XYZ file of C-alpha atoms in Angstrom:
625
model
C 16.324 -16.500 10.998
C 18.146 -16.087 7.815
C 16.954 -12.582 6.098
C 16.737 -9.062 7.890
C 15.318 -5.954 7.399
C 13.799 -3.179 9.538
C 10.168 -2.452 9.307
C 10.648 1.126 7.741
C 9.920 -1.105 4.874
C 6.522 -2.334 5.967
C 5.769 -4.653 2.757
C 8.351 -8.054 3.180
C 8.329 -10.203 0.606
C 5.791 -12.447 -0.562
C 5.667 -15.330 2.178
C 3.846 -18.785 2.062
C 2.323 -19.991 5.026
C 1.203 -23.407 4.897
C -0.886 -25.888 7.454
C 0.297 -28.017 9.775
C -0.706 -31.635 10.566
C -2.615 -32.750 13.627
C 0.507 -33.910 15.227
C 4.066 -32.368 16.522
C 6.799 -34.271 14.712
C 10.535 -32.678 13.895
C 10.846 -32.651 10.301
C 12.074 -29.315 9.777
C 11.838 -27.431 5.945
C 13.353 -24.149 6.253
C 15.321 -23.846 2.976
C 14.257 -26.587 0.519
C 15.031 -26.500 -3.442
C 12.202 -28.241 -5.213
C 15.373 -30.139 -6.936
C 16.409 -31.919 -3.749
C 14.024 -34.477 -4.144
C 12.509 -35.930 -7.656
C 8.749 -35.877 -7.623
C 7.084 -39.484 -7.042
C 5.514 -40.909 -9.475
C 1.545 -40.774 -9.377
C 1.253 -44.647 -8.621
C 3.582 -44.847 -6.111
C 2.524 -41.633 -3.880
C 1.355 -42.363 -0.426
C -1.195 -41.381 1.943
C -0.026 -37.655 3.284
C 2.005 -38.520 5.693
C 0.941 -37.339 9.619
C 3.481 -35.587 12.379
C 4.226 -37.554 15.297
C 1.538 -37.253 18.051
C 2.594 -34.106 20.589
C 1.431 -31.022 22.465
C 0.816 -28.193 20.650
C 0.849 -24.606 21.617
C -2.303 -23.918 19.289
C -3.879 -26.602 18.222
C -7.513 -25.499 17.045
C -9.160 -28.003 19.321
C -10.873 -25.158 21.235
C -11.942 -22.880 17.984
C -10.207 -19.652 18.830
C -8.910 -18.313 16.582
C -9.298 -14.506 17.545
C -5.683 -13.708 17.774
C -5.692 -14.314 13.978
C -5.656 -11.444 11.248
C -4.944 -10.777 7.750
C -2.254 -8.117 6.674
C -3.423 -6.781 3.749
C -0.911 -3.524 3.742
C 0.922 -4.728 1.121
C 0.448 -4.184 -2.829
C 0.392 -8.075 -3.182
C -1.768 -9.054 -0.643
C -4.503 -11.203 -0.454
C -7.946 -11.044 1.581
C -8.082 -14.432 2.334
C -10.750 -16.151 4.313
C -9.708 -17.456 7.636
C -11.756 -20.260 9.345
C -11.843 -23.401 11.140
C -12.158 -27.058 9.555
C -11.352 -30.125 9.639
C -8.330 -31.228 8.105
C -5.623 -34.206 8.427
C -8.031 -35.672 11.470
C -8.241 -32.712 12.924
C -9.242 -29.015 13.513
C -7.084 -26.392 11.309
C -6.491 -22.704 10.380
C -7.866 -22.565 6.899
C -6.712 -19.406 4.573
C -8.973 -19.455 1.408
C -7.246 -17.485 -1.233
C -9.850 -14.404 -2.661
C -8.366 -12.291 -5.144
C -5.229 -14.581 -6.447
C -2.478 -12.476 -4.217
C -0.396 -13.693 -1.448
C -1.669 -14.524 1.729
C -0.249 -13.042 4.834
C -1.533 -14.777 8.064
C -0.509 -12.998 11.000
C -0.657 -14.090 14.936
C -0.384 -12.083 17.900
C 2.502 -13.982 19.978
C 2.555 -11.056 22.426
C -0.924 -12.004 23.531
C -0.697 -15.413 23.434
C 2.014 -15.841 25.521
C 2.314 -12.186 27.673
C 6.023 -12.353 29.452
C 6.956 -15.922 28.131
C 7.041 -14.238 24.715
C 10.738 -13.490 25.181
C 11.527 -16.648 25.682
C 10.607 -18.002 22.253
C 13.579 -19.510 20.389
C 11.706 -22.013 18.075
C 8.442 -21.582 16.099
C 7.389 -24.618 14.516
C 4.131 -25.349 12.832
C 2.466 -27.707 10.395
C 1.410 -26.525 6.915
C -0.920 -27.882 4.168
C -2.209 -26.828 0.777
C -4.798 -28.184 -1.022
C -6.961 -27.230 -4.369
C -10.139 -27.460 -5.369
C -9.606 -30.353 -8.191
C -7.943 -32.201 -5.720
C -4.543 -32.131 -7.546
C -1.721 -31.127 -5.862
C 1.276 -28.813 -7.128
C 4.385 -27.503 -5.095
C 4.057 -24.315 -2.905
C 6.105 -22.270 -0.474
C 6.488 -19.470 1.186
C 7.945 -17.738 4.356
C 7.695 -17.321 8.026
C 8.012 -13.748 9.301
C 8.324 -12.299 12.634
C 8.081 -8.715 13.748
C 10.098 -8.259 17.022
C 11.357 -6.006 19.497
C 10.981 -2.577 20.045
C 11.271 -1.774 16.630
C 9.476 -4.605 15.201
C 12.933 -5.941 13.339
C 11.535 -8.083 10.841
C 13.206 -11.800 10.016
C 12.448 -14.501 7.655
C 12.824 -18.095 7.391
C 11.223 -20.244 4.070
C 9.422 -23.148 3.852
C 7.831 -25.370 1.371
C 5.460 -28.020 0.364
C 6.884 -29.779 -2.595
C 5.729 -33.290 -2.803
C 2.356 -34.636 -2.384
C 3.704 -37.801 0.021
C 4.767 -34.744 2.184
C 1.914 -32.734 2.323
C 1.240 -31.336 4.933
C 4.759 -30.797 6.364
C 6.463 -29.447 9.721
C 7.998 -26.227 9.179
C 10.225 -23.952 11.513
C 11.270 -20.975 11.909
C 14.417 -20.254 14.377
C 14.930 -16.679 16.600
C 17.937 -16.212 16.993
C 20.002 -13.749 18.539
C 19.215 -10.242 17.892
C 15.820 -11.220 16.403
C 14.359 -11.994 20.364
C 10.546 -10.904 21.119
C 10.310 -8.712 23.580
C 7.306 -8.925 25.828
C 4.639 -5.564 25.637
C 5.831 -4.732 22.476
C 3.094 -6.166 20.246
C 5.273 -8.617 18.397
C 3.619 -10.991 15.858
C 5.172 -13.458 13.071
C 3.019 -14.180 9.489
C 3.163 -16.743 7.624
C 2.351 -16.088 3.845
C 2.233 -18.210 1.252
C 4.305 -17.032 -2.240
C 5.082 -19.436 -4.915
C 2.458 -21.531 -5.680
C 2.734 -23.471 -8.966
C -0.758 -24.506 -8.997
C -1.405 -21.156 -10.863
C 1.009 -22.198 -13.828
C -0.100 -26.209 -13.854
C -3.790 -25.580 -14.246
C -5.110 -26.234 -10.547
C -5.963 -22.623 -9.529
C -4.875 -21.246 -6.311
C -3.899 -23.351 -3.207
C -5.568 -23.511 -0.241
C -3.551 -23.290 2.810
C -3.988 -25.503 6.371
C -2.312 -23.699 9.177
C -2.217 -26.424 12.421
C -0.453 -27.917 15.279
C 1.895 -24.664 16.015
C 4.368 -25.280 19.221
C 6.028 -22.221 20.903
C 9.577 -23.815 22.042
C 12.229 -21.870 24.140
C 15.816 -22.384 24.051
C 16.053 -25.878 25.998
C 13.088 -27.413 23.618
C 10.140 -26.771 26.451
C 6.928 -26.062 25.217
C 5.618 -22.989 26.144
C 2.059 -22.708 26.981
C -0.504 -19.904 24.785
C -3.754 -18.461 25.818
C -5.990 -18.625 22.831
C -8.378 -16.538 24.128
C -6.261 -13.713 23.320
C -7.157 -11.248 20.878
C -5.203 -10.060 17.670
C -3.675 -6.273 18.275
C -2.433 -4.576 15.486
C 0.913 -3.194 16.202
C 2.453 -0.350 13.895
C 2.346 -0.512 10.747
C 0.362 -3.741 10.481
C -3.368 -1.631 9.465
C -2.814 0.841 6.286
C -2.818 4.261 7.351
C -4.707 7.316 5.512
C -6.167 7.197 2.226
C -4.894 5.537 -0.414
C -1.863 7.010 -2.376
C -3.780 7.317 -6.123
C -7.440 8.607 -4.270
C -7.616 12.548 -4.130
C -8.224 13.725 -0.963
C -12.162 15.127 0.017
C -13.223 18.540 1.498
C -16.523 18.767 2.765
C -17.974 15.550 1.533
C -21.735 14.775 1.151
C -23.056 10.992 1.247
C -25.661 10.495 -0.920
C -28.508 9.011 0.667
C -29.496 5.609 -0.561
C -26.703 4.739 -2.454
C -25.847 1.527 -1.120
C -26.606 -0.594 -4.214
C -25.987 -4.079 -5.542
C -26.018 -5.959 -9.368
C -25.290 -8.414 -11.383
C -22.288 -7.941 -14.719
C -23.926 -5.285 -16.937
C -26.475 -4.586 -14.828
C -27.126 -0.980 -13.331
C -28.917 0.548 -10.134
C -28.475 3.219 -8.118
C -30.465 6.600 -6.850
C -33.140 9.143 -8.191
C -30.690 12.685 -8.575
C -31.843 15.656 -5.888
C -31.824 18.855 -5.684
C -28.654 18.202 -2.562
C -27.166 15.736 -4.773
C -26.854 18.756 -7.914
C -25.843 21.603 -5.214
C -22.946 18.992 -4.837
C -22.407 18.319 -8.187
C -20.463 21.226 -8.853
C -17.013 22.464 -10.911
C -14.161 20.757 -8.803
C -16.462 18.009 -7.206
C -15.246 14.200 -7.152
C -17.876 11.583 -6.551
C -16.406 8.787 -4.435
C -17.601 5.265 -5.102
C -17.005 2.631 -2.348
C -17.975 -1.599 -3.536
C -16.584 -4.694 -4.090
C -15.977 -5.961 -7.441
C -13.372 -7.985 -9.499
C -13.288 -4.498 -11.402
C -14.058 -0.847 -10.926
C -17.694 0.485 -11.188
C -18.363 3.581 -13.469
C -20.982 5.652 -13.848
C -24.060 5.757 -15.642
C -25.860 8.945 -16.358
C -29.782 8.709 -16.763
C -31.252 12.072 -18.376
C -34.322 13.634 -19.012
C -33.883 15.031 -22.796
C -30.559 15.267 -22.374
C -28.885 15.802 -26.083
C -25.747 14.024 -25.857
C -28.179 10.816 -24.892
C -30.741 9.843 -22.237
C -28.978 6.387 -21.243
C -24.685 7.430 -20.710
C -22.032 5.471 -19.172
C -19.405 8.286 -17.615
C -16.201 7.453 -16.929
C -14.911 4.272 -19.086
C -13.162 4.055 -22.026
C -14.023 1.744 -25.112
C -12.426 -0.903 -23.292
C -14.270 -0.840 -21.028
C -10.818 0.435 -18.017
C -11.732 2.900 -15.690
C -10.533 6.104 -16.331
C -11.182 7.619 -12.410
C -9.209 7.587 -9.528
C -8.780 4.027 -8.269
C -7.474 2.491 -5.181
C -4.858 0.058 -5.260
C -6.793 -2.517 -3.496
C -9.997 -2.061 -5.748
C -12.037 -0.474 -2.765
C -12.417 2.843 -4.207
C -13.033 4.550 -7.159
C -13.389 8.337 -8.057
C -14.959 10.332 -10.605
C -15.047 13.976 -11.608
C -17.432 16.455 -12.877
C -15.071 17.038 -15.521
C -15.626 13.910 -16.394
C -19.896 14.142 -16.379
C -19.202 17.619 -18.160
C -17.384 15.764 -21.230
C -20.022 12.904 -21.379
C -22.744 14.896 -20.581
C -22.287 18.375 -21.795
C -22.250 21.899 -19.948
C -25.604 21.661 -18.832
C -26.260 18.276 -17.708
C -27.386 19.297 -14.181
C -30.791 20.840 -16.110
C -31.914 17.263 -17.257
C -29.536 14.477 -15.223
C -32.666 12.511 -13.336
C -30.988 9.502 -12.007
C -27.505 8.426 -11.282
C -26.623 4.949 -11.128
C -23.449 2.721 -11.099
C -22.221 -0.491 -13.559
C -19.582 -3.158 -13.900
C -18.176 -5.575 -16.508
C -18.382 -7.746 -13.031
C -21.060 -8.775 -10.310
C -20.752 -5.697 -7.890
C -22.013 -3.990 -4.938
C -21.597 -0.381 -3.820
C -21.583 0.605 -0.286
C -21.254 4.138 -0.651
C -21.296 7.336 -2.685
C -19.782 10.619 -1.638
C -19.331 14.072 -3.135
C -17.229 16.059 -2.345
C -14.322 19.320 -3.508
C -11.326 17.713 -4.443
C -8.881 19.100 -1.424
C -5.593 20.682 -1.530
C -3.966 17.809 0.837
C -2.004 15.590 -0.825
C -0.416 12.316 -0.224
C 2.994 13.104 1.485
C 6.380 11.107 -0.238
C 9.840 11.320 0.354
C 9.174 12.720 4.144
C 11.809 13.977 6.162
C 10.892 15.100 9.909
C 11.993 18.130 11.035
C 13.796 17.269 14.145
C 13.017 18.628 16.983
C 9.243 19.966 15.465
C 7.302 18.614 18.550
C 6.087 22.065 20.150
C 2.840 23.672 21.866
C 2.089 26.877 23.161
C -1.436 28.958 23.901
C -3.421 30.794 21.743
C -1.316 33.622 19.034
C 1.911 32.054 20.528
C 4.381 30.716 18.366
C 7.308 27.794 19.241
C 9.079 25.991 16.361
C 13.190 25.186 15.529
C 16.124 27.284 13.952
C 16.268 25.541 10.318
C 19.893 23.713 9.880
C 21.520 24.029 6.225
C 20.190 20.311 6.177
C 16.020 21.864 6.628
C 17.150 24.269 4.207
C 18.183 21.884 1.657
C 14.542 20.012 1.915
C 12.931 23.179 1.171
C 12.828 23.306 -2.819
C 10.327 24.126 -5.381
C 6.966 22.064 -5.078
C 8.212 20.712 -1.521
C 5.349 20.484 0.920
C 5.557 20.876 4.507
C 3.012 18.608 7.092
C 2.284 19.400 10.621
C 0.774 17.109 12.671
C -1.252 18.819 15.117
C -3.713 19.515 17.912
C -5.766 21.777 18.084
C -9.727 23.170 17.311
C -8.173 24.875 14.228
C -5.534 24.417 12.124
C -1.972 25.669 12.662
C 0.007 27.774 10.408
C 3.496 28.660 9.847
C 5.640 31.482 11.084
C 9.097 32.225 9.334
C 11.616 34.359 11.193
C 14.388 35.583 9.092
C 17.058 38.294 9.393
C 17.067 40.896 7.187
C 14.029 39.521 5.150
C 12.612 42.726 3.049
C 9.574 41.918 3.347
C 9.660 41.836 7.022
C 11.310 39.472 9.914
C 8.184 37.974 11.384
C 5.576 36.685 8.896
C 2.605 34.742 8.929
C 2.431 31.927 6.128
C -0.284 29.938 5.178
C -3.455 32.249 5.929
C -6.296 34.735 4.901
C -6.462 38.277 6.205
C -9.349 36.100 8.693
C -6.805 33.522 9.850
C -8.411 30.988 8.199
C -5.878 27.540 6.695
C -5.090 28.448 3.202
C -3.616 24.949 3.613
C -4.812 21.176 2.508
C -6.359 19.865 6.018
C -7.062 15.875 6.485
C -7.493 13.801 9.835
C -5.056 16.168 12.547
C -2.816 17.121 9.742
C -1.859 20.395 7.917
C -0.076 20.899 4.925
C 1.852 23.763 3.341
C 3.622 24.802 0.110
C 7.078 26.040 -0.717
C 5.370 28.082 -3.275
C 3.067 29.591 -0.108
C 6.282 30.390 1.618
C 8.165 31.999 -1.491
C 5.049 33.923 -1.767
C 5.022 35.410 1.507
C 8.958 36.182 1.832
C 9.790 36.668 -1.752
C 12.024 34.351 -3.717
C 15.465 34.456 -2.125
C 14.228 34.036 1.383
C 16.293 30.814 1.949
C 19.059 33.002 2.922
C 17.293 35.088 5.398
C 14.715 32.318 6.668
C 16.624 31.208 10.551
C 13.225 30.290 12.314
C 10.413 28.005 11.343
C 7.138 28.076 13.945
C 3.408 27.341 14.087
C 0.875 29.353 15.651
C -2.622 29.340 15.858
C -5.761 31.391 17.226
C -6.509 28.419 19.896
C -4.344 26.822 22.238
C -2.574 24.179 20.172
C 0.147 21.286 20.051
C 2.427 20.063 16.925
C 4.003 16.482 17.222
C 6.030 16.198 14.271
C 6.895 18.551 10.764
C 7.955 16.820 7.795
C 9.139 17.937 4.499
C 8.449 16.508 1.368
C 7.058 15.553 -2.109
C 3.591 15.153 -3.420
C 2.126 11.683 -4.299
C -0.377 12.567 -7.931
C -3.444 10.545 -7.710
C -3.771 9.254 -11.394
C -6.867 8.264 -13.469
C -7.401 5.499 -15.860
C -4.391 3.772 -14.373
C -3.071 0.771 -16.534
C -0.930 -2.335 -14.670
C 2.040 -3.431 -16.507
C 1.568 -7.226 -17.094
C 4.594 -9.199 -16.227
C 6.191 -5.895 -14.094
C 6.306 -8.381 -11.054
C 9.949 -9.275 -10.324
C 12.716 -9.226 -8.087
C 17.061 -8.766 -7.913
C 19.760 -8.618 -5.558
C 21.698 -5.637 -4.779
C 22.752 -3.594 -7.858
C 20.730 -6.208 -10.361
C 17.996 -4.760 -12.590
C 14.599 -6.822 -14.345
C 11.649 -5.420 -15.481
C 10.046 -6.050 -18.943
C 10.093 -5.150 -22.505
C 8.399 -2.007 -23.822
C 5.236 -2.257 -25.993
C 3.822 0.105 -27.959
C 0.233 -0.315 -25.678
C 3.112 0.850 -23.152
C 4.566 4.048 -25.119
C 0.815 5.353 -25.848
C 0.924 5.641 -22.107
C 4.152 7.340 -21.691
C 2.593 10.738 -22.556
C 3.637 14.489 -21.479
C 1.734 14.364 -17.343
C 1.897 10.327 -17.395
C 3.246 9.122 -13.689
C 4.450 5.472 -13.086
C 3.580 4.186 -9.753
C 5.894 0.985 -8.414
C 4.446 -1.001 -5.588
C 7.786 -2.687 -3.844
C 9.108 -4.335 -0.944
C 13.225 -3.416 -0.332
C 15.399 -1.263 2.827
C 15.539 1.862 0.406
C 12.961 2.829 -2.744
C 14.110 1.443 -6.095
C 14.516 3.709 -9.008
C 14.060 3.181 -12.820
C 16.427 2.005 -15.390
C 15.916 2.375 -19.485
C 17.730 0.516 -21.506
C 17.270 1.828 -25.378
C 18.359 0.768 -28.612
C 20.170 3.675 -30.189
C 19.445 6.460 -27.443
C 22.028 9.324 -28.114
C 21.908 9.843 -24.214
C 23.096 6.253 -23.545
C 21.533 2.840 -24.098
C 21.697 2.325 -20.195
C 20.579 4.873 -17.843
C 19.579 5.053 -14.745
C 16.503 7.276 -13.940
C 15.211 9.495 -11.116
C 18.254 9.197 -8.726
C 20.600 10.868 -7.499
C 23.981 8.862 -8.275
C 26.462 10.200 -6.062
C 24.701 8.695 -3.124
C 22.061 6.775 -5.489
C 19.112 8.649 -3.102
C 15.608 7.657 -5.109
C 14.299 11.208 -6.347
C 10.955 9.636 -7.249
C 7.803 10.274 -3.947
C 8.243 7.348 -1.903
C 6.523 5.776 0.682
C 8.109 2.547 2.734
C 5.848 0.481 0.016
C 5.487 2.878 -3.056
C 7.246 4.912 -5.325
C 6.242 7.339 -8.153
C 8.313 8.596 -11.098
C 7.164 11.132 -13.664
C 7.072 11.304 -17.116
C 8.858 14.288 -17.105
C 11.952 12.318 -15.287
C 12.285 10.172 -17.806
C 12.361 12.770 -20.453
C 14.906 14.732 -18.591
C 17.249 11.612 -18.739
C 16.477 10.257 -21.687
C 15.298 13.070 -23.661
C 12.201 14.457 -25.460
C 12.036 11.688 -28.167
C 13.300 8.431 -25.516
C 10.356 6.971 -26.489
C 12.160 6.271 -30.373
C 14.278 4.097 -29.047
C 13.147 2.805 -25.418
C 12.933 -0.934 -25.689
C 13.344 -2.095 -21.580
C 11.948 -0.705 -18.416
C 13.698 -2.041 -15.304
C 14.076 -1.163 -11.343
C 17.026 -1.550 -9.559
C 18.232 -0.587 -6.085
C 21.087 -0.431 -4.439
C 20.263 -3.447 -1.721
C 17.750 -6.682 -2.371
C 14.304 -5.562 -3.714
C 11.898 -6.825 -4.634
C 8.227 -5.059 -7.398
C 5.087 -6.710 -6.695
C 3.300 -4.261 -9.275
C 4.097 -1.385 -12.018
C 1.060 1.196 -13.632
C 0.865 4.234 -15.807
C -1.907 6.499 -14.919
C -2.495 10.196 -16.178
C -1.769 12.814 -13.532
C -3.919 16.019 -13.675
């Protein structure tokens, strides 16, 4: 395979996957410019042409297709459809493109071929595209395998690029270093990336998937069970809550609200006297549906001044100005928000609550719950050797290196993982602390968390530890522990940033690009863009690359420079946005720090960069609270 990277970066590259014919010929496309070969002419293009008859490792015949799944992790993926048809003569993998993304089609090879897996040294596979006006424009895309131990991933292309060779065999080689190992839940994707059917007029491509052979080093086929089942390995199913939802304590599900309409149209629930004892100051109200755009709210009153009939949460555009999920599963709302459209006392006449959508849209759920003190955790750094238990009121934790020290800076947080029927809180042991050398941090004169809780993890503040030991107690601190009033276990302690949930998030059109090492792109600035770039404003960057990219602003006329680099640290060029393997947020305030207070005079282009291959899939402003 030709490209490498380590899955700390979990989102590759977009990658085409495309369908293979019923057959098992050996014309191999793993690197083919469109230029190679002049289109055909319209009259003088063939029948598709069909693989050589051969045995297949998977050839659909049977109708498994269990060990099959979509990886939807990254920013730019799509939900496609996966099913059986008939294609080319004979049974294929069919990926139906749903929301205009990429398509990532993943297979479990550990569990179709157990032990044998290791001896894979040759995918090959036949791929297809089709669209639905029967025309036919050039795709291509990648195959990707995760393998090893530490699911090293590796890429080889392939493409589609003339009708007369449509559907074509395309392979993928392992070579050494890139091996499977067996029991390690290795898989390889195939997604499908550039598809000029979007630009000509035909829509998005279909892709055929067929005829896949598993060959080892001396060209034997190796045999698969296709009974197997697909097993997510690490990394492969998104983890927690989404980085721009806030995080809910003590949520109630209103009853009933599972809900369904067309564009324009509005239903919901009749408003309770448990749905007002939840509607309180603080509260978000969680909306779960499908939709080709958010759902708001509409407010249905009872003499209510401000209006009896109230859409909450839109502007006159008709964007959602909540809390919404990157993949457009989730939206939130606040009482704030009903307070503004509403008034102070809305509760006294609010009789029904009900949701809407410029789109057809159905809701699944509605929750309501205090917005929580847990945030999403960037820019984490474990603590090593932070993997401790002890009984109930005992303490265990490590002596803090200069390094620990150094992640411990104003607005840091700090997240135990833990076990236990309560939650864990720190201990700091310094010498020569005034205000003692044993303190508890974190915790009410009860021993109850003062800290943000969510699903087995704890989080604490630099700002709860400066409070406790005063503000110089970085050069006393030696000892950081947990403790708790049960018996308890901590697997890992991290340090890091905060990841803001923003509202009324806009996407940057044309912010999808990519650049070697050291290149920048990005797009010019509008002035839509600068009424965004307000005091508060974050920009969240969806990527794929080894190491987070940062921003660059190129001005016309900026006394700071008409080419900076912003929100890293240049000596070592260290991203100081909150990153994740996949996503990266900058501030406002970075920018104005670089560029200064009036950058927005003069800013004319808005780049990334980084200092290896990279790679944005998506760029938004959103307004942090």
């Amino acid at each position: 395979m030709k490209t490498k990277k380590i899955l700390a970066c979990l989102l590759a590259g977009a990658m085409a996957l495309s369908m293979i014919a019923c057959g098992g010929g050996k014309e191999v496309n793993t690197n083919t410019e469109v230029a190679e070969e002049p289109p055909v002419p319209a009259a003088e293009e063939a029948p598709p042409a069909e693989a050589e008859e051969g045995e297949a490792s998977i050839d659909f015949e049977d109708g498994n297709m269990g060990f099959v799944a979509m990886y939807t992790v990254p920013a730019n993926a799509d939900n496609s459809e996966l099913s059986l048809v008939d294609y080319n003569g004979c049974k294929a993998l069919q990926v139906k493109n749903v929301d205009g993304n990429v398509p990532y089609v993943a297979f479990d090879i550990s569990s179709l071929l157990g032990a044998d897996v290791a001896k894979v040294a040759t995918i090959e596979m036949c791929i297809g595209v089709s669209y639905d006006n029967d025309k036919f424009s050039a795709c291509a895309g990648k195959i990707v395998a995760w393998s090893g131990e530490k699911l090293v991933e590796t890429t080889d292309e392939w493409s589609v690029y003339l009708k007369t060779k449509n559907p074509k065999v395309a392979t993928a080689k392992i070579d050494a270093g890139e091996e499977f190992v067996a029991d390690c839940n290795n898989i390889f994707m195939v997604t499908l990336s550039t598809d000029n059917g979007v630009a000509e007029g035909n829509g998005h491509a279909t892709m055929y998937l067929d005829h896949i052979r598993f060959l080892d080093a001396s060209g034997n086929l190796l045999k698969a069970d296709t009974t197997a089942t697909f097993e997510a390995p690490k990394g492969f199913v998104k983890e927690g809550r989404d980085v721009n939802l806030c995080y809910l304590a003590n949520p109630y599900e209103v009853e009933g609200f599972a809900v369904s309409a067309g564009a324009w149209a509005q239903a919901g629930v009749d408003v309770t006297d448990a749905i007002k004892e939840a509607l309180v100051p603080g509260s978000i109200i969680e909306v779960t549906y499908k939709a080709d755009a958010p759902v708001w709210l509409v407010a249905v009153s009872d003499g209510n001044p401000n209006g009896d009939w109230i859409r909450v949460g839109i502007n006159d555009d008709f964007v959602s100005q909540g809390y919404v999920a990157s993949d457009l599963s989730t939206v939130q709302y606040t009482y704030e928000q009903l307070e503004a459209a509403l008034g102070k006392d809305f509760l006294n006449t609010l009789a029904v609550l009900q949701c809407e959508s410029s789109a057809d849209w159905e809701v699944f759920s509605m929750n309501i719950g205090q917005k929580s003190n847990f945030a999403a955790l960037g820019s984490a750094t474990p603590l090593e050797g932070f993997a401790v238990k002890a009984g109930a009121w005992a303490q265990a934790g490590v002596e803090l290196t200069d390094e620990m020290k150094a992640l411990l800076v104003p607005g840091a947080i700090i997240e135990a993982d833990y076990s236990a029927d309560v939650p864990v809180w720190l201990v700091a042991v310094s010498d020569g602390n005034p205000n003692g050398d044993w303190i508890r941090v974190g915790i009410d004169d009860e021993f109850n968390t003062l800290g943000g809780v969510y699903d087995g993890k704890v989080q604490y503040t630099y700002e709860q530890l400066e409070a406790a030991l005063g503000k110089g107690f970085l050069s006393t601190l030696v000892t950081l522990q947990c403790e708790s009033s049960v018996d308890w276990e901590v697997y890992g302690v991290s340090v890091g940033k905060a990841i803001v949930p923003a509202k009324g998030v806009t996407t940057l059109e044309g912010f999808a690009v990519k650049a070697d090492a050291w290149s920048q792109a990005g797009i010019d600035v509008t002035d839509e863009m600068k009424t965004l770039l307000v005091p508060g404003a974050v920009i969240n960057v969806n990527y794929s690359a080894d190491i987070p990219v940062w921003l660059v602003a190129v001005s016309d006329g900026n006394p700071n420079g008409d080419w900076i680099r912003v929100a890293v640290e240049e000596e070592n060029y260290v991203c100081q946005g909150a990153y994740t393997d996949s996503f990266v947020q900058f501030t406002y305030e970075q920018l104005t720090e670089k560029l200064g207070a009036d950058f927005l005079k003069t800013l004319a282009v808005l780049q990334c960069e980084s200092s290896v291959n990279w790679e944005v899939y998506n760029v938004s402003i959103g307004l942090a609270e």
